[in-house]
Tab-separated table of C-alpha atoms (C1' of nucleotides) in Angstrom:
chain	number	residue	atom	x	y	z
A	243	MET	CA	5.525	52.019	-3.877
A	244	LYS	CA	3.012	52.159	-6.893
A	245	ARG	CA	3.315	49.046	-8.600
A	246	ASN	CA	1.041	46.955	-11.430
A	247	LYS	CA	-1.855	45.434	-10.616
A	248	LYS	CA	-0.775	41.246	-11.727
A	249	ASP	CA	2.640	42.617	-9.307
A	250	ARG	CA	-0.001	44.690	-6.428
A	251	GLN	CA	-2.021	40.777	-6.545
A	252	SER	CA	0.366	38.278	-6.091
A	253	THR	CA	1.912	40.748	-2.870
A	254	LEU	CA	-1.033	40.912	-1.520
A	255	LYS	CA	-1.778	37.691	-1.881
A	256	GLU	CA	1.578	36.526	0.351
A	257	THR	CA	1.155	39.071	2.460
A	258	ILE	CA	-1.812	38.117	3.809
A	259	GLU	CA	-1.106	34.200	3.682
A	260	ALA	CA	1.135	35.980	5.700
A	261	LYS	CA	-0.529	37.456	7.832
A	262	PRO	CA	-4.109	36.835	7.899
A	263	PHE	CA	-5.350	39.413	10.710
A	264	ILE	CA	-4.679	42.587	8.585
A	265	THR	CA	-7.434	44.512	7.232
A	266	ASP	CA	-8.583	45.619	4.133
A	267	ASP	CA	-7.977	49.226	5.634
A	268	ALA	CA	-4.050	48.413	6.610
A	269	LEU	CA	-3.200	46.870	3.326
A	270	ALA	CA	-4.614	49.746	1.566
A	271	LYS	CA	-2.209	51.776	3.044
A	272	ILE	CA	1.080	49.551	2.725
A	273	PHE	CA	-0.066	49.229	-1.061
A	274	ASP	CA	-0.922	52.980	-1.160
A	275	VAL	CA	-4.496	52.524	-3.055
A	276	SER	CA	-8.040	52.761	-2.012
A	277	ILE	CA	-9.456	50.908	-0.389
A	278	GLN	CA	-12.119	49.532	-2.909
A	279	THR	CA	-9.039	48.403	-4.887
A	280	ILE	CA	-7.875	46.226	-2.422
A	281	ARG	CA	-11.948	44.464	-1.832
A	282	LEU	CA	-11.578	43.993	-5.596
A	283	ASP	CA	-8.173	42.596	-5.470
A	284	ARG	CA	-9.801	40.382	-2.736
A	285	MET	CA	-12.269	38.962	-5.033
A	286	GLU	CA	-10.439	38.544	-8.266
A	287	LEU	CA	-8.475	36.259	-6.151
A	288	ASN	CA	-11.340	35.151	-4.199
A	289	ILE	CA	-9.526	35.505	-1.183
A	290	PRO	CA	-12.478	36.124	1.633
A	291	GLU	CA	-12.454	38.341	4.203
A	292	LEU	CA	-10.893	39.685	7.518
A	293	ARG	CA	-13.585	37.914	9.860
A	294	GLU	CA	-13.478	34.757	7.670
A	295	ARG	CA	-10.134	34.617	7.167
A	296	ILE	CA	-9.886	34.613	11.142
A	297	LYS	CA	-12.379	31.829	11.344
A	298	SER	CA	-11.177	29.435	8.906
A	299	VAL	CA	-7.322	29.668	10.599
A	300	ALA	CA	-9.368	28.572	14.341
A	301	THR	CA	-11.573	26.356	13.231
A	302	ASN	CA	-8.936	24.076	10.814
A	303	ASN	CA	-7.403	24.076	14.391
A	304	TRP	CA	-10.442	23.328	16.114
A	305	ASN	CA	-11.068	19.939	14.404
A	306	GLU	CA	-6.729	18.745	14.810
A	307	THR	CA	-7.884	15.040	14.944
A	308	VAL	CA	-9.223	15.072	11.775
A	309	LYS	CA	-5.612	15.465	10.307
A	310	ALA	CA	-4.159	12.279	9.701
A	311	LEU	CA	-3.551	12.483	5.880
A	312	PRO	CA	-1.907	9.597	4.413
A	313	ILE	CA	-0.220	10.212	0.923
A	314	ASP	CA	-1.665	6.497	-0.265
A	315	GLU	CA	-2.272	6.461	-4.724
A	316	VAL	CA	-2.059	11.217	-4.945
A	317	ILE	CA	-0.957	10.865	-8.067
A	318	GLY	CA	-3.590	12.198	-10.264
A	319	GLU	CA	-5.304	10.883	-12.935
A	320	ILE	CA	-3.876	10.027	-16.544
A	321	ILE	CA	-6.322	10.898	-19.369
A	322	ASP	CA	-3.522	10.496	-22.103
A	323	LEU	CA	-0.879	8.962	-23.026
A	324	GLU	CA	1.683	7.834	-25.564
A	325	LEU	CA	4.852	5.536	-24.594
A	326	ASP	CA	7.742	7.086	-24.112
A	327	ARG	CA	6.565	10.416	-25.947
A	328	ARG	CA	3.924	12.354	-24.066
A	329	ALA	CA	1.236	12.390	-21.007
A	330	ILE	CA	-1.267	14.330	-19.548
A	331	SER	CA	-3.365	13.502	-15.951
A	332	ILE	CA	-4.555	15.712	-13.633
A	333	LEU	CA	-4.776	16.589	-10.346
A	334	ASP	CA	-7.924	18.239	-8.338
A	335	ILE	CA	-6.079	19.935	-5.325
A	336	THR	CA	-8.542	19.376	-2.180
A	337	ALA	CA	-8.733	19.597	1.311
A	338	GLU	CA	-5.914	16.632	1.803
A	339	HIS	CA	-3.388	17.766	0.019
A	340	VAL	CA	-3.095	21.400	1.567
A	341	PHE	CA	-1.493	22.775	4.786
A	342	SER	CA	-4.372	23.359	6.317
A	343	ARG	CA	-3.133	27.026	8.021
A	344	ASN	CA	-2.959	28.630	4.319
A	345	ASN	CA	-4.920	25.857	1.730
A	346	ILE	CA	-1.641	25.583	-0.079
A	347	ALA	CA	-0.907	22.912	-1.845
A	348	ARG	CA	2.196	21.030	-0.134
A	349	GLY	CA	4.645	20.283	-2.921
A	350	HIS	CA	4.854	17.117	-2.233
A	351	HIS	CA	1.698	16.074	-3.657
A	352	LEU	CA	2.926	18.305	-6.892
A	353	PHE	CA	6.151	15.995	-7.178
A	354	ALA	CA	3.844	13.324	-6.789
A	355	GLN	CA	1.915	13.698	-9.577
A	356	ALA	CA	4.867	14.470	-11.687
A	357	ASN	CA	7.431	12.072	-10.950
A	358	SER	CA	4.517	8.780	-10.998
A	359	LEU	CA	3.573	10.993	-14.528
A	360	ALA	CA	7.539	10.238	-15.488
A	361	VAL	CA	7.102	7.000	-14.556
A	362	ALA	CA	4.125	6.109	-16.421
A	363	VAL	CA	5.678	7.741	-19.381
A	364	ILE	CA	8.217	5.311	-19.605
A	365	ASN	CA	7.527	2.099	-21.709
A	366	ASP	CA	9.828	-0.030	-19.230
A	367	GLU	CA	8.571	-2.570	-16.098
A	368	LEU	CA	10.692	-1.000	-14.231
A	369	ALA	CA	11.262	2.644	-14.564
A	370	LEU	CA	12.586	4.814	-11.472
A	371	THR	CA	13.661	8.363	-10.733
A	372	ALA	CA	17.921	8.453	-10.262
A	373	ASN	CA	17.735	12.493	-10.024
A	374	ALA	CA	15.797	15.307	-10.358
A	375	SER	CA	15.005	18.835	-10.911
A	376	ILE	CA	12.631	20.672	-9.428
A	377	LYS	CA	10.684	23.802	-9.249
A	378	PHE	CA	7.578	25.378	-7.926
A	379	THR	CA	6.657	28.641	-9.776
A	380	ARG	CA	3.411	29.038	-7.963
A	381	GLN	CA	1.960	28.172	-5.558
A	382	VAL	CA	-1.365	26.352	-5.787
A	383	VAL	CA	-4.197	26.419	-3.364
A	384	GLU	CA	-7.414	24.225	-2.858
A	385	GLY	CA	-9.644	24.141	-5.138
A	386	GLU	CA	-7.439	23.984	-7.912
A	387	ARG	CA	-6.914	21.620	-11.058
A	388	VAL	CA	-3.903	20.955	-11.589
A	389	ILE	CA	-2.910	19.534	-15.459
A	390	ALA	CA	0.930	18.113	-15.917
A	391	LYS	CA	2.447	16.946	-19.594
A	392	ALA	CA	5.223	14.823	-19.484
A	393	SER	CA	7.239	14.720	-22.214
A	394	VAL	CA	10.275	12.735	-23.309
A	395	ALA	CA	13.264	14.482	-23.609
A	396	GLY	CA	15.767	12.435	-24.891
A	397	THR	CA	18.089	9.198	-23.664
A	398	GLU	CA	21.000	10.151	-21.842
A	399	LYS	CA	24.306	8.099	-22.759
A	400	THR	CA	23.466	5.515	-19.682
A	401	ASN	CA	20.146	4.023	-19.416
A	402	ARG	CA	18.681	6.961	-18.338
A	403	THR	CA	15.418	8.605	-19.775
A	404	VAL	CA	15.381	12.021	-19.102
A	405	VAL	CA	11.442	13.305	-19.149
A	406	GLU	CA	10.459	17.149	-18.963
A	407	VAL	CA	7.239	17.783	-17.307
A	408	HIS	CA	5.342	21.255	-16.825
A	409	SER	CA	2.602	21.540	-14.502
A	410	TYR	CA	-0.656	23.884	-15.536
A	411	VAL	CA	-3.858	25.103	-13.518
A	412	ASP	CA	-5.206	27.487	-16.019
A	413	ASN	CA	-1.983	27.407	-18.268
A	414	GLU	CA	0.068	28.887	-16.147
A	415	THR	CA	2.644	26.850	-15.145
A	416	VAL	CA	2.776	26.371	-11.197
A	417	PHE	CA	5.480	23.518	-11.562
A	418	SER	CA	8.632	21.651	-13.559
A	419	GLY	CA	10.374	19.257	-13.441
A	420	VAL	CA	13.133	17.461	-15.313
A	421	PHE	CA	13.381	13.533	-14.093
A	422	ALA	CA	16.014	11.922	-14.959
A	423	MET	CA	14.907	8.303	-15.028
A	424	PHE	CA	16.406	4.977	-14.394
A	425	ARG	CA	15.186	2.214	-16.786
A	426	SER	CA	16.125	-1.932	-16.889
A	427	ASN	CA	15.421	-2.197	-20.982
A	428	GLN	CA	15.697	0.047	-23.394
A	429	GLU	CA	12.908	0.468	-25.488
A	430	LYS	CA	9.652	-1.642	-26.500
A	431	GLU	CA	11.454	-4.967	-26.763
A	432	GLY	CA	11.420	-6.229	-23.141
A	433	ASN	CA	8.217	-7.492	-22.473
A	434	GLU	CA	9.208	-10.802	-20.267
A	435	SER	CA	6.843	-11.399	-17.523
B	211	MET	CA	-35.122	25.692	29.601
B	212	LYS	CA	-35.263	28.857	32.659
B	213	ARG	CA	-33.125	28.547	35.887
B	214	ASN	CA	-31.855	30.589	38.092
B	215	LYS	CA	-29.481	33.598	36.992
B	216	LYS	CA	-25.815	31.310	38.801
B	217	ASP	CA	-27.049	28.191	37.328
B	218	ARG	CA	-27.430	30.009	34.081
B	219	GLN	CA	-24.265	32.152	34.355
B	220	SER	CA	-22.288	28.780	34.978
B	221	THR	CA	-23.565	26.351	31.680
B	222	LEU	CA	-23.376	30.235	30.083
B	223	LYS	CA	-19.398	29.552	30.480
B	224	GLU	CA	-19.529	25.578	29.936
B	225	THR	CA	-21.405	26.459	26.802
B	226	ILE	CA	-19.138	28.814	25.388
B	227	GLU	CA	-16.104	27.332	26.700
B	228	ALA	CA	-16.901	24.348	24.723
B	229	LYS	CA	-18.427	25.863	21.941
B	230	PRO	CA	-16.947	29.455	21.099
B	231	PHE	CA	-18.552	30.056	17.570
B	232	ILE	CA	-21.972	30.753	19.429
B	233	THR	CA	-23.122	33.880	18.725
B	234	ASP	CA	-25.311	35.365	21.541
B	235	ASP	CA	-28.799	35.277	20.058
B	236	ALA	CA	-28.321	31.699	19.550
B	237	LEU	CA	-27.534	31.552	23.187
B	238	ALA	CA	-30.216	33.664	24.200
B	239	LYS	CA	-32.461	30.883	21.918
B	240	ILE	CA	-30.730	28.326	23.858
B	241	PHE	CA	-31.817	29.205	27.569
B	242	ASP	CA	-34.668	30.782	26.836
B	243	VAL	CA	-33.310	34.921	27.821
B	244	SER	CA	-32.987	38.142	25.951
B	245	ILE	CA	-29.987	38.841	24.486
B	246	GLN	CA	-28.975	41.567	26.589
B	247	THR	CA	-29.267	38.955	29.527
B	248	ILE	CA	-26.309	37.376	28.167
B	249	ARG	CA	-24.761	39.756	27.529
B	250	LEU	CA	-24.895	40.623	30.975
B	251	ASP	CA	-23.966	37.573	32.124
B	252	ARG	CA	-21.106	37.708	29.464
B	253	MET	CA	-20.067	40.974	30.562
B	254	GLU	CA	-19.803	39.828	34.674
B	255	LEU	CA	-18.300	36.888	33.411
B	256	ASN	CA	-15.394	38.448	31.603
B	257	ILE	CA	-16.167	36.334	28.126
B	258	PRO	CA	-15.875	38.820	25.588
B	259	GLU	CA	-17.335	38.679	22.194
B	260	LEU	CA	-18.105	36.201	20.169
B	261	ARG	CA	-14.943	38.148	17.285
B	262	GLU	CA	-12.206	38.243	19.982
B	263	ARG	CA	-13.242	34.773	20.896
B	264	ILE	CA	-12.621	33.197	17.625
B	265	LYS	CA	-9.614	35.398	17.159
B	266	SER	CA	-8.117	33.601	20.461
B	267	VAL	CA	-8.830	30.662	19.078
B	268	ALA	CA	-7.188	31.336	16.408
B	269	THR	CA	-4.207	33.294	17.382
B	270	ASN	CA	-3.684	30.180	20.342
B	271	ASN	CA	-3.726	27.783	17.383
B	272	TRP	CA	-0.830	30.408	15.233
B	273	ASN	CA	1.019	30.412	17.807
B	274	GLU	CA	1.552	27.019	18.523
B	275	THR	CA	2.580	26.674	14.977
B	276	VAL	CA	4.620	29.560	14.504
B	277	LYS	CA	7.728	27.323	15.818
B	278	ALA	CA	6.701	24.464	14.145
B	279	LEU	CA	4.809	23.173	11.922
B	280	PRO	CA	1.687	19.937	13.616
B	281	ILE	CA	3.945	17.247	13.397
B	282	ASP	CA	1.263	15.087	11.915
B	283	GLU	CA	1.960	17.362	9.125
B	284	VAL	CA	5.754	15.676	8.719
B	285	ILE	CA	5.480	12.396	6.491
B	286	GLY	CA	7.575	10.363	8.130
B	287	GLU	CA	8.121	10.753	12.178
B	288	ILE	CA	10.493	13.714	13.254
B	289	ILE	CA	12.941	12.276	15.634
B	290	ASP	CA	15.364	15.215	16.419
B	291	LEU	CA	14.621	19.140	15.707
B	292	GLU	CA	16.710	21.769	15.934
B	293	LEU	CA	15.200	24.285	15.198
B	294	ASP	CA	16.857	26.797	11.513
B	295	ARG	CA	19.485	24.277	11.651
B	296	ARG	CA	18.855	20.849	11.427
B	297	ALA	CA	16.281	17.685	11.780
B	298	ILE	CA	16.172	14.424	11.503
B	299	SER	CA	13.378	12.069	10.914
B	300	ILE	CA	12.196	8.469	10.099
B	301	LEU	CA	10.473	6.887	8.114
B	302	ASP	CA	9.490	2.865	8.039
B	303	ILE	CA	9.208	1.507	4.251
B	304	THR	CA	5.702	-0.468	4.016
B	305	ALA	CA	3.182	-2.068	1.855
B	306	GLU	CA	1.583	1.065	0.902
B	307	HIS	CA	4.661	3.139	-0.196
B	308	VAL	CA	5.978	0.535	-3.278
B	309	PHE	CA	5.458	-0.885	-6.138
B	310	SER	CA	3.699	-3.116	-6.224
B	311	ARG	CA	5.897	-5.621	-8.440
B	312	ASN	CA	9.002	-5.287	-7.536
B	313	ASN	CA	8.775	-3.690	-4.042
B	314	ILE	CA	10.893	-0.681	-4.626
B	315	ALA	CA	9.449	2.432	-2.627
B	316	ARG	CA	8.143	4.898	-4.975
B	317	GLY	CA	10.278	8.275	-5.088
B	318	HIS	CA	7.287	10.489	-4.429
B	319	HIS	CA	7.347	9.083	-0.476
B	320	LEU	CA	11.249	9.585	0.064
B	321	PHE	CA	11.533	13.504	-1.393
B	322	ALA	CA	7.800	13.505	1.005
B	323	GLN	CA	9.459	12.444	3.394
B	324	ALA	CA	12.851	15.086	2.848
B	325	ASN	CA	10.160	18.160	1.793
B	326	SER	CA	8.375	17.496	4.671
B	327	LEU	CA	11.472	17.537	6.955
B	328	ALA	CA	12.813	21.202	5.365
B	329	VAL	CA	9.545	22.783	5.738
B	330	ALA	CA	9.546	21.268	9.487
B	331	VAL	CA	13.453	23.057	10.307
B	332	ILE	CA	12.500	26.314	9.105
B	333	ASN	CA	11.166	28.699	12.174
B	334	ASP	CA	8.872	30.360	10.401
B	335	GLU	CA	4.794	30.253	10.102
B	336	LEU	CA	5.060	29.694	6.216
B	337	ALA	CA	7.528	27.884	4.938
B	338	LEU	CA	6.692	26.181	1.341
B	339	THR	CA	9.313	25.125	-1.338
B	340	ALA	CA	10.553	27.512	-4.322
B	341	ASN	CA	12.538	24.748	-6.010
B	342	ALA	CA	14.557	21.718	-5.230
B	343	SER	CA	17.178	19.697	-6.908
B	344	ILE	CA	17.008	15.841	-6.037
B	345	LYS	CA	18.913	12.278	-6.498
B	346	PHE	CA	17.617	9.108	-6.233
B	347	THR	CA	21.205	7.323	-5.407
B	348	ARG	CA	19.517	3.650	-4.376
B	349	GLN	CA	16.636	2.616	-4.324
B	350	VAL	CA	14.925	1.559	-1.326
B	351	VAL	CA	12.683	-1.912	-0.852
B	352	GLU	CA	9.618	-3.293	1.666
B	353	GLY	CA	10.615	-2.634	4.474
B	354	GLU	CA	13.684	-0.591	4.660
B	355	ARG	CA	13.813	1.610	7.088
B	356	VAL	CA	15.166	5.488	6.223
B	357	ILE	CA	16.512	8.461	8.083
B	358	ALA	CA	16.252	11.518	6.789
B	359	LYS	CA	19.307	14.125	8.399
B	360	ALA	CA	18.113	17.747	7.068
B	361	SER	CA	20.426	20.510	7.566
B	362	VAL	CA	20.299	24.330	7.349
B	363	ALA	CA	22.476	25.139	4.377
B	364	GLY	CA	22.074	28.854	4.914
B	365	THR	CA	20.065	31.708	3.535
B	366	GLU	CA	20.201	33.075	-0.182
B	367	LYS	CA	19.673	36.859	-1.199
B	368	THR	CA	15.926	37.004	-1.564
B	369	ASN	CA	14.270	35.468	1.501
B	370	ARG	CA	15.117	32.025	0.723
B	371	THR	CA	16.311	29.526	3.025
B	372	VAL	CA	18.372	26.814	1.585
B	373	VAL	CA	18.133	23.403	3.585
B	374	GLU	CA	20.677	20.146	2.697
B	375	VAL	CA	18.450	16.324	3.000
B	376	HIS	CA	20.047	13.716	3.114
B	377	SER	CA	18.277	10.487	3.773
B	378	TYR	CA	19.848	7.117	4.373
B	379	VAL	CA	19.314	2.962	4.833
B	380	ASP	CA	21.863	1.930	7.176
B	381	ASN	CA	24.052	5.007	6.490
B	382	GLU	CA	23.893	4.092	2.808
B	383	THR	CA	22.736	7.657	1.551
B	384	VAL	CA	19.405	6.381	-0.464
B	385	PHE	CA	18.245	9.921	-1.355
B	386	SER	CA	19.749	13.529	-1.635
B	387	GLY	CA	18.084	17.183	-2.394
B	388	VAL	CA	18.906	21.332	-1.751
B	389	PHE	CA	15.261	22.934	-1.042
B	390	ALA	CA	15.114	26.348	-1.286
B	391	MET	CA	12.278	27.266	1.165
B	392	PHE	CA	10.428	30.543	0.940
B	393	ARG	CA	9.912	31.596	3.817
B	394	SER	CA	7.260	34.442	4.818
B	395	ASN	CA	8.117	36.183	7.972
B	396	GLN	CA	11.377	38.467	6.836
B	397	GLU	CA	9.600	41.548	7.860
B	398	LYS	CA	10.116	43.302	4.972
B	399	GLU	CA	8.976	46.929	5.540
B	400	GLY	CA	9.694	49.682	3.476
B	401	ASN	CA	6.746	50.232	1.296
B	402	GLU	CA	6.451	53.758	1.104
B	403	SER	CA	5.369	55.582	-1.924
C	285	DT	C1'	-7.831	60.238	-29.673
C	286	DA	C1'	-11.119	56.494	-28.201
C	287	DA	C1'	-11.854	52.584	-25.759
C	288	DA	C1'	-10.071	49.713	-22.372
C	289	DA	C1'	-9.065	48.587	-18.204
C	290	DA	C1'	-8.511	50.231	-13.319
C	291	DT	C1'	-8.950	52.806	-9.805
C	292	DT	C1'	-12.004	55.483	-6.603
C	293	DA	C1'	-15.520	57.321	-4.405
C	294	DT	C1'	-20.315	57.045	-2.618
C	295	DG	C1'	-24.329	55.087	-0.610
C	296	DA	C1'	-27.110	51.288	1.272
C	297	DC	C1'	-27.008	47.175	4.155
C	298	DT	C1'	-25.205	43.444	7.048
C	299	DA	C1'	-23.868	41.177	11.408
C	300	DG	C1'	-22.735	40.920	15.728
C	301	DG	C1'	-21.434	43.486	18.784
C	302	DT	C1'	-19.944	47.590	23.162
C	303	DA	C1'	-22.222	51.144	25.231
C	304	DC	C1'	-25.870	53.480	28.056
C	305	DT	C1'	-30.056	54.471	29.270
C	306	DA	C1'	-34.405	53.403	31.075
C	307	DA	C1'	-38.655	50.586	31.795
C	308	DT	C1'	-40.034	47.103	34.429
C	309	DA	C1'	-41.420	42.527	37.456
C	310	DG	C1'	-40.560	39.458	40.917
C	311	DT	C1'	-39.172	39.153	46.334
C	312	DA	C1'	-37.541	40.347	50.645
C	313	DA	C1'	-36.985	44.186	54.993
C	314	DT	C1'	-38.845	47.870	57.386
D	95	DA	C1'	-48.111	48.965	51.948
D	96	DT	C1'	-43.545	51.127	50.360
D	97	DT	C1'	-38.677	51.216	50.330
D	98	DA	C1'	-34.678	48.809	47.978
D	99	DC	C1'	-32.478	45.493	45.304
D	100	DT	C1'	-31.421	42.653	41.764
D	101	DA	C1'	-32.760	40.337	37.241
D	102	DT	C1'	-34.456	40.800	33.064
D	103	DT	C1'	-35.929	43.261	29.319
D	104	DA	C1'	-36.306	47.146	25.721
D	105	DG	C1'	-34.175	50.518	22.978
D	106	DT	C1'	-31.254	53.750	21.397
D	107	DA	C1'	-26.523	55.206	19.473
D	108	DC	C1'	-22.534	53.665	17.556
D	109	DC	C1'	-18.491	50.397	15.753
D	110	DT	C1'	-15.566	47.252	12.862
D	111	DA	C1'	-14.613	45.090	8.647
D	112	DG	C1'	-17.256	44.274	5.725
D	113	DT	C1'	-20.609	43.400	1.003
D	114	DC	C1'	-22.830	44.755	-3.102
D	115	DA	C1'	-24.258	48.333	-6.580
D	116	DT	C1'	-23.603	52.165	-9.285
D	117	DA	C1'	-20.918	55.936	-11.326
D	118	DA	C1'	-17.297	58.683	-11.949
D	119	DT	C1'	-12.559	59.314	-12.830
D	120	DT	C1'	-7.695	58.118	-13.747
D	121	DT	C1'	-4.724	55.913	-16.666
D	122	DT	C1'	-3.599	52.524	-19.789
D	123	DT	C1'	-3.331	51.094	-24.303
D	124	DA	C1'	-4.210	49.868	-29.017
DNA sequence: TAAAAATTATGACTAGGTACTAATAGTAAT
DNA sequence: ATTACTATTAGTACCTAGTCATAATTTTTA
């Protein structure tokens, strides 16, 4: 089944991620295109050749000793902040954020970035996430820079503030979430210690 | 370091076992013999060529992780796991997990525990979170032990598996979430023409 | 319809081999 | 000394799964 380029490329990516031991030739047959098209696709998607993929699978598990990866302060860097209105942060995805097997960023890092941004945008000493509805729209891989933009959508009846966060890589949405934040004081009055 | 054949071959075997990513060329230089000698040696010792060695390292580890994620990629400690059915993990909240101001655990740690448990319970080589709906029902403070219980709720139309996770402190619910997990290994064939 | 994008084709080259043949060097036995 | 044998080295053709560059063709879009 011939599909368009974008469609094919995203499926291709998934196919290779799911089955990294497949050759270009086999892929060409699956997608019913020439082997050159597959290679162009790989080039555009920055997917290395078969042998490199095999090698990376092998080496990743080879250094199994160096894997602990704690999640201390994986919040990203806040580069813009207007309290109770909006905030922006950047998180560069590095090796410590991804699954060793496929280089895809683990969901909780994207969540952590968004969630901590939602906390930061609240002009209050005590802001906690009450609940959230989130969506991972596209996988993020090592080397990509995730830009999270939070905007305060409004306040619910109870002392909850709703914050919408959208995260992008190259203007493409990778994550979005709506966070209902619990806050102790309303608005900007509370500044006791 | 020229030695006799037997000596060289046993050392060769050890060398390759210790460092399977070495080429015949490099081995020839190490043992100060020709590349053909190395190849004869490999043949006699039934040692496959470099690429096959790499591949076998890769597939070995791949198979290890087919059934479940490596435990150290899970946030919290998994104490019970029945693939595609349920899983339980424990996370002790320490100083590194809390806001310094109020000792309340940061949301993303609870999320990370639940999310990685949802990934681990999936009986697939590649499981990713597609979206999630989560709720923080009670604050967790330093010193408390969070027990997360995941149960596979079922599979949606597309290759998504729904996992419900409830986290408790002393039988009190502190977090709950429904995770829609994307899984790769559904063998979607039939892409003809 | 012309321009742009996507695809396919082609050739030259590479790494890291296999498989095979042949030549050479050293040693041991007769 | 000749023969037999082992170990080593050399060289060729071929293989897979690619890269890189260029060009031609097809398809899509403005």
